[in-house]
PDB file of C-alpha atoms and ligand atoms in Angstrom:
ATOM      1  CA  MET A   1       9.303 -19.722  11.537  1.00 47.00           C
ATOM      2  CA  ALA A   2       6.338 -18.688   8.426  1.00 52.00           C
ATOM      3  CA  ASP A   3       9.138 -15.668   8.474  1.00 54.00           C
ATOM      4  CA  LEU A   4      11.656 -18.390   7.305  1.00 52.00           C
ATOM      5  CA  PHE A   5      10.011 -21.020   5.111  1.00 53.00           C
ATOM      6  CA  ASP A   6       8.554 -16.862   3.872  1.00 55.00           C
ATOM      7  CA  GLN A   7      12.033 -16.045   2.448  1.00 51.00           C
ATOM      8  CA  LEU A   8      13.239 -19.414   1.794  1.00 50.00           C
ATOM      9  CA  ASN A   9      10.545 -19.570  -1.151  1.00 56.00           C
ATOM     10  CA  ASP A  10      11.150 -16.520  -2.233  1.00 56.00           C
ATOM     11  CA  ASP A  11      13.824 -17.576  -5.203  1.00 58.00           C
ATOM     12  CA  ASN A  12      10.952 -19.318  -6.322  1.00 71.00           C
ATOM     13  CA  ARG A  13       8.556 -17.011  -6.458  1.00 87.00           C
ATOM     14  CA  GLN A  14       8.197 -15.549 -10.195  1.00 88.00           C
ATOM     15  CA  ARG A  15       7.154 -12.041 -11.480  1.00 92.00           C
ATOM     16  CA  GLN A  16       3.584 -12.236 -11.682  1.00 92.00           C
ATOM     17  CA  ILE A  17       0.168 -10.689 -13.995  1.00 95.00           C
ATOM     18  CA  ILE A  18      -2.456 -11.348 -12.040  1.00 96.00           C
ATOM     19  CA  ALA A  19      -4.721  -9.389 -14.792  1.00 96.00           C
ATOM     20  CA  GLU A  20      -4.105  -7.339 -17.508  1.00 96.00           C
ATOM     21  CA  GLY A  21      -2.708  -4.300 -15.905  1.00 97.00           C
ATOM     22  CA  ALA A  22      -1.701  -5.821 -12.780  1.00 97.00           C
ATOM     23  CA  VAL A  23       1.844  -7.721 -12.040  1.00 97.00           C
ATOM     24  CA  CYS A  24       3.547  -8.654  -8.761  1.00 97.00           C
ATOM     25  CA  LEU A  25       6.963  -8.098  -8.077  1.00 98.00           C
ATOM     26  CA  PRO A  26       7.626 -10.546  -5.672  1.00 97.00           C
ATOM     27  CA  GLY A  27      10.845  -8.776  -4.112  1.00 97.00           C
ATOM     28  CA  PHE A  28      11.191  -5.914  -5.821  1.00 98.00           C
ATOM     29  CA  ALA A  29      12.040  -3.865  -2.702  1.00 98.00           C
ATOM     30  CA  LEU A  30      13.984  -6.376  -0.433  1.00 97.00           C
ATOM     31  CA  ASN A  31      17.712  -4.507  -1.119  1.00 96.00           C
ATOM     32  CA  GLU A  32      15.145  -0.845  -0.413  1.00 96.00           C
ATOM     33  CA  ALA A  33      13.637  -2.391   2.910  1.00 98.00           C
ATOM     34  CA  HIS A  34      16.629  -1.456   5.415  1.00 98.00           C
ATOM     35  CA  GLU A  35      16.472   2.274   4.103  1.00 98.00           C
ATOM     36  CA  LEU A  36      12.480   2.666   3.769  1.00 98.00           C
ATOM     37  CA  LEU A  37      12.288   2.214   6.869  1.00 98.00           C
ATOM     38  CA  ASP A  38      14.630   4.406   7.929  1.00 98.00           C
ATOM     39  CA  ALA A  39      13.508   6.725   6.277  1.00 98.00           C
ATOM     40  CA  LEU A  40       9.894   5.754   8.139  1.00 98.00           C
ATOM     41  CA  THR A  41      11.127   6.693  11.098  1.00 98.00           C
ATOM     42  CA  PRO A  42      10.990  10.598  11.064  1.00 98.00           C
ATOM     43  CA  ILE A  43       7.983  10.150   8.945  1.00 98.00           C
ATOM     44  CA  VAL A  44       6.367   8.251  11.440  1.00 98.00           C
ATOM     45  CA  GLU A  45       7.027  10.552  13.891  1.00 98.00           C
ATOM     46  CA  GLN A  46       6.205  13.917  12.792  1.00 98.00           C
ATOM     47  CA  ALA A  47       2.681  12.245  11.868  1.00 98.00           C
ATOM     48  CA  PRO A  48       1.906   9.485  13.855  1.00 98.00           C
ATOM     49  CA  TYR A  49      -0.253   6.744  12.275  1.00 98.00           C
ATOM     50  CA  ARG A  50      -3.912   6.776  13.992  1.00 98.00           C
ATOM     51  CA  TYR A  51      -7.150   5.342  12.904  1.00 98.00           C
ATOM     52  CA  LEU A  52      -9.505   6.516  10.638  1.00 98.00           C
ATOM     53  CA  GLN A  53     -12.994   6.384  10.729  1.00 98.00           C
ATOM     54  CA  THR A  54     -15.263   6.104   7.503  1.00 97.00           C
ATOM     55  CA  PRO A  55     -17.551   8.010   6.549  1.00 96.00           C
ATOM     56  CA  GLY A  56     -20.430   5.400   8.241  1.00 96.00           C
ATOM     57  CA  GLY A  57     -19.311   6.341  11.185  1.00 96.00           C
ATOM     58  CA  HIS A  58     -17.075   3.072  11.264  1.00 97.00           C
ATOM     59  CA  THR A  59     -13.171   3.230  12.815  1.00 98.00           C
ATOM     60  CA  MET A  60     -11.056   1.485  10.528  1.00 98.00           C
ATOM     61  CA  SER A  61      -8.883  -2.007  11.697  1.00 98.00           C
ATOM     62  CA  VAL A  62      -5.496   0.020   9.818  1.00 98.00           C
ATOM     63  CA  ALA A  63      -3.717   2.812  11.281  1.00 98.00           C
ATOM     64  CA  MET A  64      -2.721   5.252   8.349  1.00 98.00           C
ATOM     65  CA  THR A  65      -0.357   8.508   7.828  1.00 98.00           C
ATOM     66  CA  ASN A  66       1.368   9.625   5.363  1.00 99.00           C
ATOM     67  CA  CYS A  67       3.487  11.380   2.836  1.00 98.00           C
ATOM     68  CA  GLY A  68       4.073  13.713  -0.309  1.00 98.00           C
ATOM     69  CA  HIS A  69       2.544  16.714  -1.286  1.00 98.00           C
ATOM     70  CA  LEU A  70      -1.507  14.957  -0.464  1.00 98.00           C
ATOM     71  CA  GLY A  71      -2.464  12.609   1.860  1.00 98.00           C
ATOM     72  CA  TRP A  72      -5.546  10.391   1.694  1.00 98.00           C
ATOM     73  CA  VAL A  73      -7.827  11.033   4.658  1.00 98.00           C
ATOM     74  CA  SER A  74     -11.490   9.567   5.507  1.00 98.00           C
ATOM     75  CA  ASP A  75     -14.096  11.326   8.325  1.00 97.00           C
ATOM     76  CA  ARG A  76     -17.232  11.016   8.951  1.00 97.00           C
ATOM     77  CA  LYS A  77     -17.471  13.808   5.606  1.00 97.00           C
ATOM     78  CA  GLY A  78     -15.962  11.312   2.832  1.00 97.00           C
ATOM     79  CA  TYR A  79     -12.639  10.615   1.622  1.00 97.00           C
ATOM     80  CA  ARG A  80     -10.187  12.745   0.202  1.00 98.00           C
ATOM     81  CA  TYR A  81      -7.102  13.748  -0.156  1.00 98.00           C
ATOM     82  CA  GLN A  82      -5.693  17.036   1.067  1.00 98.00           C
ATOM     83  CA  ALA A  83      -2.406  18.723   1.402  1.00 98.00           C
ATOM     84  CA  LEU A  84      -2.093  18.897   5.260  1.00 98.00           C
ATOM     85  CA  ASP A  85      -1.950  16.530   8.135  1.00 98.00           C
ATOM     86  CA  PRO A  86      -5.878  16.824   9.791  1.00 98.00           C
ATOM     87  CA  ARG A  87      -3.940  16.331  13.017  1.00 98.00           C
ATOM     88  CA  SER A  88      -1.665  18.996  12.877  1.00 98.00           C
ATOM     89  CA  GLY A  89      -2.662  20.958  10.808  1.00 98.00           C
ATOM     90  CA  GLN A  90       1.110  21.422   9.013  1.00 98.00           C
ATOM     91  CA  ALA A  91       2.141  19.534   5.603  1.00 98.00           C
ATOM     92  CA  TRP A  92       2.530  16.029   5.269  1.00 99.00           C
ATOM     93  CA  PRO A  93       6.136  14.415   5.416  1.00 98.00           C
ATOM     94  CA  ALA A  94       7.821  15.726   2.143  1.00 98.00           C
ATOM     95  CA  MET A  95       8.238  11.940  -0.207  1.00 98.00           C
ATOM     96  CA  PRO A  96      11.657  10.907   1.026  1.00 98.00           C
ATOM     97  CA  GLU A  97      13.831  10.038  -2.747  1.00 98.00           C
ATOM     98  CA  VAL A  98      14.306   6.509  -1.558  1.00 98.00           C
ATOM     99  CA  PHE A  99       9.761   6.095  -1.923  1.00 98.00           C
ATOM    100  CA  LEU A 100      10.139   7.955  -4.789  1.00 98.00           C
ATOM    101  CA  ASN A 101      12.549   6.546  -6.968  1.00 98.00           C
ATOM    102  CA  LEU A 102      11.622   2.533  -5.799  1.00 98.00           C
ATOM    103  CA  ALA A 103       7.998   3.806  -6.767  1.00 98.00           C
ATOM    104  CA  GLN A 104       9.095   5.301  -9.958  1.00 98.00           C
ATOM    105  CA  ARG A 105      11.672   2.137 -11.347  1.00 98.00           C
ATOM    106  CA  ALA A 106       8.755  -0.624  -9.732  1.00 98.00           C
ATOM    107  CA  ALA A 107       5.976   1.569 -12.452  1.00 98.00           C
ATOM    108  CA  SER A 108       8.126   1.481 -15.270  1.00 98.00           C
ATOM    109  CA  GLU A 109       9.463  -2.077 -14.615  1.00 97.00           C
ATOM    110  CA  ALA A 110       5.548  -2.532 -14.507  1.00 97.00           C
ATOM    111  CA  GLY A 111       5.312  -0.412 -18.408  1.00 96.00           C
ATOM    112  CA  TYR A 112       4.234   3.012 -16.595  1.00 97.00           C
ATOM    113  CA  ARG A 113       6.383   5.719 -17.917  1.00 95.00           C
ATOM    114  CA  ARG A 114       6.504   8.807 -15.583  1.00 96.00           C
ATOM    115  CA  PHE A 115       4.639   7.700 -13.401  1.00 98.00           C
ATOM    116  CA  GLN A 116       4.624  10.528 -11.148  1.00 98.00           C
ATOM    117  CA  PRO A 117       3.343  10.489  -7.330  1.00 98.00           C
ATOM    118  CA  GLN A 118       1.818  13.501  -5.453  1.00 98.00           C
ATOM    119  CA  ALA A 119       1.319  11.158  -2.430  1.00 98.00           C
ATOM    120  CA  CYS A 120       1.691   8.317  -0.350  1.00 98.00           C
ATOM    121  CA  LEU A 121      -0.527   6.446   1.988  1.00 98.00           C
ATOM    122  CA  ILE A 122       0.959   4.635   4.602  1.00 99.00           C
ATOM    123  CA  ASN A 123      -0.798   1.348   6.179  1.00 98.00           C
ATOM    124  CA  GLN A 124       0.329  -0.146   9.740  1.00 98.00           C
ATOM    125  CA  TYR A 125      -1.234  -3.495   9.572  1.00 98.00           C
ATOM    126  CA  ARG A 126      -1.526  -5.673  13.230  1.00 98.00           C
ATOM    127  CA  PRO A 127      -2.157  -9.082  13.864  1.00 98.00           C
ATOM    128  CA  GLY A 128      -6.823  -8.642  13.640  1.00 98.00           C
ATOM    129  CA  SER A 129      -6.098  -5.843  11.204  1.00 98.00           C
ATOM    130  CA  LYS A 130      -7.690  -6.219   7.561  1.00 98.00           C
ATOM    131  CA  MET A 131      -8.696  -4.509   4.283  1.00 98.00           C
ATOM    132  CA  SER A 132     -12.791  -4.597   3.505  1.00 97.00           C
ATOM    133  CA  LEU A 133     -12.881  -4.990  -0.782  1.00 97.00           C
ATOM    134  CA  HIS A 134     -12.964  -1.347  -2.410  1.00 97.00           C
ATOM    135  CA  GLN A 135     -11.822   0.348  -5.504  1.00 97.00           C
ATOM    136  CA  ASP A 136      -8.925   2.680  -5.328  1.00 97.00           C
ATOM    137  CA  LYS A 137     -11.285   5.858  -7.170  1.00 96.00           C
ATOM    138  CA  ASP A 138     -10.314   8.826  -5.002  1.00 96.00           C
ATOM    139  CA  GLU A 139      -7.829   9.519  -7.749  1.00 96.00           C
ATOM    140  CA  ASN A 140      -8.088  12.725 -10.449  1.00 95.00           C
ATOM    141  CA  ASN A 141      -5.654  11.004 -13.169  1.00 96.00           C
ATOM    142  CA  ARG A 142      -7.139   7.942 -14.065  1.00 95.00           C
ATOM    143  CA  ALA A 143      -4.216   6.194 -16.797  1.00 96.00           C
ATOM    144  CA  ALA A 144      -1.830   6.587 -14.007  1.00 98.00           C
ATOM    145  CA  PRO A 145      -1.071   2.239 -11.981  1.00 98.00           C
ATOM    146  CA  ILE A 146      -0.889   2.599  -8.356  1.00 98.00           C
ATOM    147  CA  VAL A 147       2.763   0.554  -6.784  1.00 98.00           C
ATOM    148  CA  SER A 148       1.787  -0.574  -3.503  1.00 98.00           C
ATOM    149  CA  VAL A 149       4.920  -2.100  -1.117  1.00 98.00           C
ATOM    150  CA  SER A 150       4.983  -4.617   1.589  1.00 98.00           C
ATOM    151  CA  LEU A 151       6.803  -4.803   4.877  1.00 98.00           C
ATOM    152  CA  GLY A 152       6.992  -6.632   7.940  1.00 98.00           C
ATOM    153  CA  MET A 153       4.325  -9.940   8.103  1.00 98.00           C
ATOM    154  CA  SER A 154       2.635 -11.575   5.419  1.00 98.00           C
ATOM    155  CA  ALA A 155      -0.579 -10.437   4.070  1.00 98.00           C
ATOM    156  CA  THR A 156      -3.528 -12.432   2.295  1.00 98.00           C
ATOM    157  CA  PHE A 157      -4.582  -9.774  -0.615  1.00 98.00           C
ATOM    158  CA  LEU A 158      -8.033 -10.316  -2.217  1.00 98.00           C
ATOM    159  CA  PHE A 159      -7.665  -9.122  -5.895  1.00 97.00           C
ATOM    160  CA  GLY A 160     -11.376  -8.696  -7.529  1.00 97.00           C
ATOM    161  CA  GLY A 161     -12.860  -7.538 -10.991  1.00 97.00           C
ATOM    162  CA  LEU A 162     -15.087  -4.063 -11.457  1.00 97.00           C
ATOM    163  CA  ARG A 163     -17.795  -5.695  -9.815  1.00 97.00           C
ATOM    164  CA  ARG A 164     -17.563  -6.657  -5.752  1.00 97.00           C
ATOM    165  CA  GLU A 165     -19.553  -9.621  -6.365  1.00 97.00           C
ATOM    166  CA  ASP A 166     -16.413 -11.180  -9.208  1.00 97.00           C
ATOM    167  CA  SER A 167     -14.513 -13.829  -7.589  1.00 97.00           C
ATOM    168  CA  CYS A 168     -11.381 -12.695  -5.692  1.00 97.00           C
ATOM    169  CA  GLN A 169      -8.001 -14.109  -6.585  1.00 97.00           C
ATOM    170  CA  LYS A 170      -6.002 -14.815  -3.140  1.00 97.00           C
ATOM    171  CA  LEU A 171      -2.562 -13.783  -3.385  1.00 97.00           C
ATOM    172  CA  ILE A 172       0.077 -13.707  -0.529  1.00 97.00           C
ATOM    173  CA  LEU A 173       2.009 -10.527  -0.167  1.00 97.00           C
ATOM    174  CA  GLN A 174       5.446 -11.650   1.726  1.00 97.00           C
ATOM    175  CA  HIS A 175       8.165  -8.618   3.011  1.00 98.00           C
ATOM    176  CA  GLY A 176       9.293  -6.752   0.702  1.00 98.00           C
ATOM    177  CA  ASP A 177       6.951  -7.170  -2.432  1.00 98.00           C
ATOM    178  CA  VAL A 178       5.604  -4.845  -5.116  1.00 98.00           C
ATOM    179  CA  VAL A 179       2.509  -5.185  -6.525  1.00 98.00           C
ATOM    180  CA  VAL A 180       1.898  -2.655 -10.255  1.00 98.00           C
ATOM    181  CA  TRP A 181      -1.499  -1.696 -10.864  1.00 96.00           C
ATOM    182  CA  GLY A 182      -3.604   0.050 -13.860  1.00 98.00           C
ATOM    183  CA  GLY A 183      -4.717  -0.108 -17.035  1.00 97.00           C
ATOM    184  CA  ALA A 184      -8.188  -2.362 -17.805  1.00 97.00           C
ATOM    185  CA  SER A 185      -7.060  -3.583 -13.303  1.00 96.00           C
ATOM    186  CA  ARG A 186      -7.209   0.314 -12.137  1.00 97.00           C
ATOM    187  CA  PHE A 187     -10.974   0.137 -10.435  1.00 97.00           C
ATOM    188  CA  CYS A 188     -10.774  -2.985  -9.374  1.00 97.00           C
ATOM    189  CA  PHE A 189     -12.663  -4.530  -6.130  1.00 98.00           C
ATOM    190  CA  HIS A 190      -9.157  -5.682  -3.730  1.00 98.00           C
ATOM    191  CA  GLY A 191      -9.209  -5.716   0.109  1.00 98.00           C
ATOM    192  CA  VAL A 192      -6.474  -8.587   2.949  1.00 98.00           C
ATOM    193  CA  GLN A 193      -8.097 -10.335   4.715  1.00 98.00           C
ATOM    194  CA  THR A 194      -7.450 -10.268   8.493  1.00 98.00           C
ATOM    195  CA  VAL A 195      -3.553 -10.372   9.053  1.00 98.00           C
ATOM    196  CA  LYS A 196      -2.191 -13.299  11.315  1.00 97.00           C
ATOM    197  CA  ASP A 197      -0.059 -13.042  14.219  1.00 96.00           C
ATOM    198  CA  ARG A 198       3.159 -13.947  12.924  1.00 94.00           C
ATOM    199  CA  GLU A 199       6.645 -12.610  13.836  1.00 95.00           C
ATOM    200  CA  HIS A 200       8.344 -10.854  11.477  1.00 97.00           C
ATOM    201  CA  SER A 201      12.014 -10.572  11.803  1.00 96.00           C
ATOM    202  CA  LEU A 202      12.644  -6.968  10.923  1.00 95.00           C
ATOM    203  CA  LEU A 203       9.156  -5.526  11.962  1.00 97.00           C
ATOM    204  CA  GLY A 204       7.775  -7.813  14.513  1.00 97.00           C
ATOM    205  CA  ARG A 205       3.908  -8.208  14.672  1.00 98.00           C
ATOM    206  CA  GLN A 206       2.597  -5.603  12.168  1.00 98.00           C
ATOM    207  CA  ARG A 207       2.856  -5.249   8.463  1.00 98.00           C
ATOM    208  CA  ILE A 208       3.314  -1.826   6.899  1.00 98.00           C
ATOM    209  CA  ASN A 209       1.692  -0.896   3.079  1.00 98.00           C
ATOM    210  CA  ILE A 210       2.851   1.201   1.458  1.00 98.00           C
ATOM    211  CA  THR A 211       0.941   3.211  -1.534  1.00 98.00           C
ATOM    212  CA  PHE A 212       1.675   5.815  -4.294  1.00 98.00           C
ATOM    213  CA  ARG A 213      -0.564   7.205  -5.907  1.00 98.00           C
ATOM    214  CA  GLN A 214      -0.474  10.196  -9.067  1.00 98.00           C
ATOM    215  CA  ILE A 215      -3.827  11.846  -8.073  1.00 98.00           C
ATOM    216  CA  TYR A 216      -3.585  14.528 -11.231  1.00 97.00           C
TER     217      TYR A 216
HETATM  218  C1  MD6 B 301      -2.903  -3.113   1.324  1.00 54.15           C
HETATM  219  N1  MD6 B 301      -3.608  -1.866  -0.374  1.00 54.15           N
HETATM  220  O1  MD6 B 301      -2.390  -4.363  -0.037  1.00 54.15           O
HETATM  221  C2  MD6 B 301      -4.308  -2.805   0.765  1.00 54.15           C
HETATM  222  N2  MD6 B 301      -5.092  -0.414  -3.487  1.00 54.15           N
HETATM  223  O2  MD6 B 301      -3.001  -2.835   2.440  1.00 54.15           O
HETATM  224  C3  MD6 B 301      -4.465  -1.524  -1.440  1.00 54.15           C
HETATM  225  O3  MD6 B 301      -5.527  -0.923  -0.903  1.00 54.15           O
HETATM  226  C4  MD6 B 301      -4.410  -1.539  -2.931  1.00 54.15           C
HETATM  227  O4  MD6 B 301      -1.785  -2.463  -2.894  1.00 54.15           O
HETATM  228  C5  MD6 B 301      -4.647  -0.754  -4.623  1.00 54.15           C
HETATM  229  C6  MD6 B 301      -3.575  -0.875  -5.048  1.00 54.15           C
HETATM  230  C7  MD6 B 301      -1.907  -1.657  -4.576  1.00 54.15           C
HETATM  231  C8  MD6 B 301      -2.678  -1.537  -3.342  1.00 54.15           C
HETATM  232 FE1   FE B 302      -7.027  -0.136  -2.749  1.00 54.15          FE
END
């Protein structure tokens, strides 16, 4: 039911400047959603979602995989990007054209030209999954934005400031929404509140977030 309300409300949702350099493009990925999901199937066959360990020894509640030349990984040794999937020892699956094309169009729409992501992190949230407040700072290229695509169940995205203590805005990210994030807010703290159990018509009880990153 919530899903239906979300969709009925879509018409009223406008592009929103979250902060300087950060913009939400509601429904920007809706036309490609099926194609994105089709392209995701062989990726997660080759590189299945897995629950990574944090350097502190906790297990994340979000399951992750990657595609592209580089993938983001976390283990007891720390966070990093690497060309090989540690699970298989093989290269990550290639980034599908439909992924790259969408990411570049969204970046351009937000005013970021020549976005060339080498990495695409794919996060799978189940009811109860959350992402604690963090900064994305493992990328060497500090000028490039991050492009984030949300599919499936809605989630509440928290967007804070440059200090962990800064207050947070709350944004509901729905199926098809894209957030582009760079410039003055590139290193703002952000996170995802515990995802509620609300079935999505296309994806069931999951939320998938795909983020594109230009590492160098
Ligand atoms: C998520 N996103 O939406 C988690 N990071 O599931 C992120 O951590 C994120 O959406 C940087 C820029 C955009 C994001
Ligand atoms: Fe992040």
